[in-house]
Amino acid sequence: LRDVFDFNLARARANRDFQQNIAQQDEDFYRNRERSIADFNKGLQNEALAQQQAEAKQKADFAQQSVRDAIDHGKRLEEIERNTRDSVRKAASRLDAIGVLEAQQSGIQQVNDENAQYALAQSRRLEDFNNQLVEQAQYAKESRDQRILDFQQQLVDSQAAHDQQRQRDLAANAQSLADEDFDRALRLSRQQEDFARQDKLRSDALKAQITDIINGVATETKIRRTWVA
């Protein structure tokens, strides 16, 4: 009974340690998983903020260039105006009415051409810039979506690996217990066989002793009868 008690106690302690180890592995795995998800989400947020900052800089640079273009456009208009006034003044000094009219019409045409070219250039520049922003946003979205898919797959793979390792540990522990039970049963069986053999040997020895005693008593009795006779 003491052996059975000691065995059951050792088995209970070993099972407790095993279950504690399995639980600790689960806790470590899910703590690491929690931190990985938090770090990944933080990385996405930082990336989104960086993209917003970069886009804001692009827009600021675009606006700054627009200001410069507007200033250059204004300078060209001022130059056209000066040249037109000079042409009108020279024609007027010659009392050339037709020359004055032609100078004025030429100035108007140059102003119209400059305004049209400026408007077209700004329109194309704005269109190109907006298209660039759209392409950047699309690329960023596709990259973000792919990163999320890859990370989700990593989570699935790591979960599967953890579960498989857990099952292997449980199976190995169960096999170890089964092997231990088998070895113990085998030892007990052999021990019982040894006990049975020892009991038989003791029984045979006792029987032999009894037989010897009986034979000895019979011999002694026979001798005594012979003496008496």
mmCIF file of C-alpha atoms in Angstrom:
data_model
loop_
_atom_site.group_PDB
_atom_site.id
_atom_site.type_symbol
_atom_site.label_atom_id
_atom_site.label_comp_id
_atom_site.label_asym_id
_atom_site.label_seq_id
_atom_site.Cartn_x
_atom_site.Cartn_y
_atom_site.Cartn_z
ATOM 1 C CA LEU A 1 0.000 0.000 0.000
ATOM 2 C CA ARG A 2 2.848 2.375 0.762
ATOM 3 C CA ASP A 3 4.300 1.768 -2.696
ATOM 4 C CA VAL A 4 0.905 2.453 -4.274
ATOM 5 C CA PHE A 5 0.520 5.657 -2.266
ATOM 6 C CA ASP A 6 4.019 6.849 -3.183
ATOM 7 C CA PHE A 7 3.426 6.025 -6.841
ATOM 8 C CA ASN A 8 0.072 7.830 -6.995
ATOM 9 C CA LEU A 9 1.529 10.844 -5.175
ATOM 10 C CA ALA A 10 4.492 11.036 -7.564
ATOM 11 C CA ARG A 11 2.129 10.645 -10.514
ATOM 12 C CA ALA A 12 -0.103 13.451 -9.252
ATOM 13 C CA ARG A 13 2.871 15.774 -8.757
ATOM 14 C CA ALA A 14 4.257 14.987 -12.201
ATOM 15 C CA ASN A 15 0.856 15.640 -13.788
ATOM 16 C CA ARG A 16 0.591 18.905 -11.869
ATOM 17 C CA ASP A 17 4.000 20.018 -13.127
ATOM 18 C CA PHE A 18 3.128 19.000 -16.674
ATOM 19 C CA GLN A 19 -0.195 20.851 -16.665
ATOM 20 C CA GLN A 20 1.513 23.896 -15.169
ATOM 21 C CA ASN A 21 4.136 23.806 -17.904
ATOM 22 C CA ILE A 22 1.464 23.508 -20.615
ATOM 23 C CA ALA A 23 -0.454 26.427 -19.106
ATOM 24 C CA GLN A 24 2.749 28.505 -18.920
ATOM 25 C CA GLN A 25 3.490 27.788 -22.577
ATOM 26 C CA ASP A 26 -0.034 28.895 -23.487
ATOM 27 C CA GLU A 27 0.327 32.089 -21.475
ATOM 28 C CA ASP A 28 3.723 32.910 -23.016
ATOM 29 C CA PHE A 29 2.412 32.235 -26.523
ATOM 30 C CA TYR A 30 -0.664 34.432 -26.182
ATOM 31 C CA ARG A 31 1.241 37.200 -24.377
ATOM 32 C CA ASN A 32 3.714 37.280 -27.264
ATOM 33 C CA ARG A 33 0.816 37.159 -29.710
ATOM 34 C CA GLU A 34 -0.820 40.114 -27.967
ATOM 35 C CA ARG A 35 2.415 42.123 -28.101
ATOM 36 C CA SER A 36 2.949 41.242 -31.764
ATOM 37 C CA ILE A 37 -0.532 42.448 -32.691
ATOM 38 C CA ALA A 38 -0.082 45.646 -30.685
ATOM 39 C CA ASP A 39 3.300 46.322 -32.315
ATOM 40 C CA PHE A 40 1.864 45.613 -35.758
ATOM 41 C CA ASN A 41 -1.071 47.970 -35.232
ATOM 42 C CA LYS A 42 1.265 50.639 -33.901
ATOM 43 C CA GLY A 43 3.432 50.189 -36.975
ATOM 44 C CA LEU A 44 0.387 50.654 -39.222
ATOM 45 C CA GLN A 45 -0.594 53.814 -37.346
ATOM 46 C CA ASN A 46 2.934 55.228 -37.579
ATOM 47 C CA GLU A 47 3.042 54.386 -41.275
ATOM 48 C CA ALA A 48 -0.310 56.098 -41.855
ATOM 49 C CA LEU A 49 0.878 59.206 -39.994
ATOM 50 C CA ALA A 50 4.099 59.240 -42.000
ATOM 51 C CA GLN A 51 2.108 59.010 -45.240
ATOM 52 C CA GLN A 52 -0.149 61.863 -44.137
ATOM 53 C CA GLN A 53 2.875 63.944 -43.252
ATOM 54 C CA ALA A 54 4.509 63.209 -46.608
ATOM 55 C CA GLU A 55 1.295 64.084 -48.456
ATOM 56 C CA ALA A 56 0.974 67.338 -46.500
ATOM 57 C CA LYS A 57 4.549 68.253 -47.484
ATOM 58 C CA GLN A 58 3.798 67.451 -51.132
ATOM 59 C CA LYS A 59 0.749 69.706 -51.040
ATOM 60 C CA ALA A 60 2.697 72.479 -49.347
ATOM 61 C CA ASP A 61 5.449 72.192 -51.983
ATOM 62 C CA PHE A 62 2.829 72.201 -54.726
ATOM 63 C CA ALA A 63 1.187 75.318 -53.294
ATOM 64 C CA GLN A 64 4.568 77.006 -52.933
ATOM 65 C CA GLN A 65 5.354 76.306 -56.578
ATOM 66 C CA SER A 66 1.910 77.602 -57.518
ATOM 67 C CA VAL A 67 2.732 80.860 -55.771
ATOM 68 C CA ARG A 68 6.006 81.102 -57.679
ATOM 69 C CA ASP A 69 4.249 80.344 -60.961
ATOM 70 C CA ALA A 70 1.656 83.025 -60.217
ATOM 71 C CA ILE A 71 4.400 85.542 -59.466
ATOM 72 C CA ASP A 72 6.197 84.662 -62.714
ATOM 73 C CA HIS A 73 2.876 84.943 -64.576
ATOM 74 C CA GLY A 74 2.311 88.360 -63.058
ATOM 75 C CA LYS A 75 5.793 89.470 -64.115
ATOM 76 C CA ARG A 76 5.163 88.370 -67.685
ATOM 77 C CA LEU A 77 1.879 90.301 -67.732
ATOM 78 C CA GLU A 78 3.669 93.383 -66.400
ATOM 79 C CA GLU A 79 6.289 93.035 -69.127
ATOM 80 C CA ILE A 80 3.582 92.733 -71.774
ATOM 81 C CA GLU A 81 1.918 95.817 -70.333
ATOM 82 C CA ARG A 82 5.170 97.833 -70.389
ATOM 83 C CA ASN A 83 5.969 96.752 -73.929
ATOM 84 C CA THR A 84 2.441 97.555 -75.044
ATOM 85 C CA ARG A 85 2.561 101.015 -73.476
ATOM 86 C CA ASP A 86 5.907 101.693 -75.107
ATOM 87 C CA SER A 87 4.551 100.631 -78.489
ATOM 88 C CA VAL A 88 1.405 102.761 -78.024
ATOM 89 C CA ARG A 89 3.440 105.778 -76.907
ATOM 90 C CA LYS A 90 5.808 105.499 -79.869
ATOM 91 C CA ALA A 91 2.916 105.165 -82.318
ATOM 92 C CA ALA A 92 1.143 108.062 -80.692
ATOM 93 C CA SER A 93 4.265 110.193 -80.893
ATOM 94 C CA ARG A 94 4.226 109.561 -84.630
ATOM 95 C CA LEU A 95 0.531 110.361 -84.734
ATOM 96 C CA ASP A 96 0.056 106.837 -86.058
ATOM 97 C CA ALA A 97 -3.509 105.967 -85.057
ATOM 98 C CA ILE A 98 -3.359 102.644 -86.811
ATOM 99 C CA GLY A 99 -0.064 101.858 -85.051
ATOM 100 C CA VAL A 100 -1.662 102.732 -81.711
ATOM 101 C CA LEU A 101 -4.576 100.402 -82.440
ATOM 102 C CA GLU A 102 -2.306 97.624 -83.588
ATOM 103 C CA ALA A 103 -0.099 98.017 -80.500
ATOM 104 C CA GLN A 104 -3.164 97.837 -78.260
ATOM 105 C CA GLN A 105 -4.549 94.798 -80.080
ATOM 106 C CA SER A 106 -1.137 93.110 -79.939
ATOM 107 C CA GLY A 107 -0.960 93.744 -76.194
ATOM 108 C CA ILE A 108 -4.433 92.338 -75.686
ATOM 109 C CA GLN A 109 -3.533 89.262 -77.713
ATOM 110 C CA GLN A 110 -0.319 88.723 -75.764
ATOM 111 C CA VAL A 111 -2.214 89.056 -72.476
ATOM 112 C CA ASN A 112 -4.823 86.563 -73.672
ATOM 113 C CA ASP A 113 -2.121 84.126 -74.836
ATOM 114 C CA GLU A 114 -0.243 84.434 -71.563
ATOM 115 C CA ASN A 115 -3.400 83.891 -69.525
ATOM 116 C CA ALA A 116 -4.362 80.873 -71.632
ATOM 117 C CA GLN A 117 -0.908 79.314 -71.401
ATOM 118 C CA TYR A 118 -0.753 79.938 -67.666
ATOM 119 C CA ALA A 119 -4.220 78.504 -67.088
ATOM 120 C CA LEU A 120 -3.466 75.440 -69.219
ATOM 121 C CA ALA A 121 -0.118 74.837 -67.514
ATOM 122 C CA GLN A 122 -1.686 75.158 -64.057
ATOM 123 C CA SER A 123 -4.581 72.907 -65.000
ATOM 124 C CA ARG A 124 -2.262 70.183 -66.284
ATOM 125 C CA ARG A 125 0.033 70.566 -63.320
ATOM 126 C CA LEU A 126 -2.889 70.236 -60.901
ATOM 127 C CA GLU A 127 -4.243 67.230 -62.786
ATOM 128 C CA ASP A 128 -0.838 65.524 -62.740
ATOM 129 C CA PHE A 129 -0.444 66.272 -59.048
ATOM 130 C CA ASN A 130 -3.877 64.880 -58.166
ATOM 131 C CA ASN A 131 -3.196 61.769 -60.234
ATOM 132 C CA GLN A 132 0.090 61.338 -58.403
ATOM 133 C CA LEU A 133 -1.699 61.585 -55.044
ATOM 134 C CA VAL A 134 -4.292 59.042 -56.144
ATOM 135 C CA GLU A 135 -1.598 56.609 -57.318
ATOM 136 C CA GLN A 136 0.325 57.045 -54.081
ATOM 137 C CA ALA A 137 -2.802 56.466 -52.005
ATOM 138 C CA GLN A 138 -3.697 53.372 -54.036
ATOM 139 C CA TYR A 139 -0.187 51.970 -53.703
ATOM 140 C CA ALA A 140 -0.184 52.685 -49.960
ATOM 141 C CA LYS A 141 -3.575 50.972 -49.556
ATOM 142 C CA GLU A 142 -2.484 47.901 -51.529
ATOM 143 C CA SER A 143 0.758 47.724 -49.564
ATOM 144 C CA ARG A 144 -1.111 48.094 -46.258
ATOM 145 C CA ASP A 145 -3.684 45.459 -47.234
ATOM 146 C CA GLN A 146 -0.934 43.033 -48.254
ATOM 147 C CA ARG A 147 0.932 43.608 -45.003
ATOM 148 C CA ILE A 148 -2.258 42.918 -43.053
ATOM 149 C CA LEU A 149 -2.883 39.721 -45.022
ATOM 150 C CA ASP A 150 0.713 38.576 -44.482
ATOM 151 C CA PHE A 151 0.503 39.318 -40.765
ATOM 152 C CA GLN A 152 -2.825 37.527 -40.440
ATOM 153 C CA GLN A 153 -1.274 34.500 -42.161
ATOM 154 C CA GLN A 154 1.643 34.660 -39.729
ATOM 155 C CA LEU A 155 -0.856 34.598 -36.862
ATOM 156 C CA VAL A 156 -2.614 31.587 -38.379
ATOM 157 C CA ASP A 157 0.691 29.765 -38.933
ATOM 158 C CA SER A 158 1.986 30.509 -35.445
ATOM 159 C CA GLN A 159 -1.319 29.385 -33.914
ATOM 160 C CA ALA A 160 -1.196 26.139 -35.888
ATOM 161 C CA ALA A 161 2.423 25.536 -34.853
ATOM 162 C CA HIS A 162 1.565 26.211 -31.203
ATOM 163 C CA ASP A 163 -1.443 23.881 -31.310
ATOM 164 C CA GLN A 164 0.570 21.139 -32.995
ATOM 165 C CA GLN A 165 3.366 21.423 -30.443
ATOM 166 C CA ARG A 166 0.793 21.348 -27.653
ATOM 167 C CA GLN A 167 -0.757 18.193 -29.076
ATOM 168 C CA ARG A 168 2.692 16.612 -29.420
ATOM 169 C CA ASP A 169 3.468 17.455 -25.792
ATOM 170 C CA LEU A 170 0.151 16.008 -24.627
ATOM 171 C CA ALA A 171 0.650 12.877 -26.716
ATOM 172 C CA ALA A 172 4.214 12.469 -25.465
ATOM 173 C CA ASN A 173 3.064 12.850 -21.864
ATOM 174 C CA ALA A 174 0.249 10.355 -22.382
ATOM 175 C CA GLN A 175 2.691 7.904 -23.959
ATOM 176 C CA SER A 176 5.127 8.416 -21.112
ATOM 177 C CA LEU A 177 2.364 7.662 -18.578
ATOM 178 C CA ALA A 178 1.306 4.600 -20.560
ATOM 179 C CA ASP A 179 4.905 3.359 -20.726
ATOM 180 C CA GLU A 180 5.295 3.998 -17.014
ATOM 181 C CA ASP A 181 2.069 2.090 -16.273
ATOM 182 C CA PHE A 182 3.199 -0.761 -18.509
ATOM 183 C CA ASP A 183 6.633 -0.932 -16.880
ATOM 184 C CA ARG A 184 5.077 -0.792 -13.426
ATOM 185 C CA ALA A 185 2.579 -3.509 -14.263
ATOM 186 C CA LEU A 186 5.381 -5.613 -15.709
ATOM 187 C CA ARG A 187 7.498 -5.123 -12.585
ATOM 188 C CA LEU A 188 4.554 -6.006 -10.360
ATOM 189 C CA SER A 189 3.828 -9.097 -12.451
ATOM 190 C CA ARG A 190 7.431 -10.232 -12.260
ATOM 191 C CA GLN A 191 7.515 -9.403 -8.575
ATOM 192 C CA GLN A 192 4.416 -11.517 -8.014
ATOM 193 C CA GLU A 193 5.981 -14.317 -10.012
ATOM 194 C CA ASP A 194 9.126 -14.030 -7.880
ATOM 195 C CA PHE A 195 6.987 -14.070 -4.743
ATOM 196 C CA ALA A 196 5.109 -17.126 -6.033
ATOM 197 C CA ARG A 197 8.364 -18.930 -6.805
ATOM 198 C CA GLN A 198 9.757 -18.037 -3.420
ATOM 199 C CA ASP A 199 6.534 -19.199 -1.756
ATOM 200 C CA LYS A 200 6.719 -22.453 -3.696
ATOM 201 C CA LEU A 201 10.350 -22.907 -2.749
ATOM 202 C CA ARG A 202 9.549 -22.261 0.897
ATOM 203 C CA SER A 203 6.530 -24.571 0.690
ATOM 204 C CA ASP A 204 8.598 -27.286 -0.979
ATOM 205 C CA ALA A 205 11.328 -26.856 1.583
ATOM 206 C CA LEU A 206 8.799 -27.064 4.402
ATOM 207 C CA LYS A 207 7.243 -30.145 2.902
ATOM 208 C CA ALA A 208 10.696 -31.700 2.565
ATOM 209 C CA GLN A 209 11.466 -30.878 6.180
ATOM 210 C CA ILE A 210 8.168 -32.387 7.292
ATOM 211 C CA THR A 211 8.822 -35.467 5.182
ATOM 212 C CA ASP A 212 12.300 -35.769 6.642
ATOM 213 C CA ILE A 213 10.887 -35.425 10.132
ATOM 214 C CA ILE A 214 8.217 -37.997 9.437
ATOM 215 C CA ASN A 215 10.740 -40.337 7.887
ATOM 216 C CA GLY A 216 13.092 -39.758 10.782
ATOM 217 C CA VAL A 217 10.380 -40.506 13.329
ATOM 218 C CA ALA A 218 9.371 -43.639 11.444
ATOM 219 C CA THR A 219 12.956 -44.837 11.275
ATOM 220 C CA GLU A 220 13.485 -44.170 14.961
ATOM 221 C CA THR A 221 10.330 -46.057 15.837
ATOM 222 C CA LYS A 222 11.377 -48.986 13.708
ATOM 223 C CA ILE A 223 14.754 -49.099 15.388
ATOM 224 C CA ARG A 224 13.194 -49.040 18.839
ATOM 225 C CA ARG A 225 10.883 -51.892 17.927
ATOM 226 C CA THR A 226 13.859 -53.851 16.718
ATOM 227 C CA TRP A 227 15.646 -53.315 20.031
ATOM 228 C CA VAL A 228 12.649 -54.341 22.022
ATOM 229 C CA ALA A 229 12.216 -57.472 20.016
#
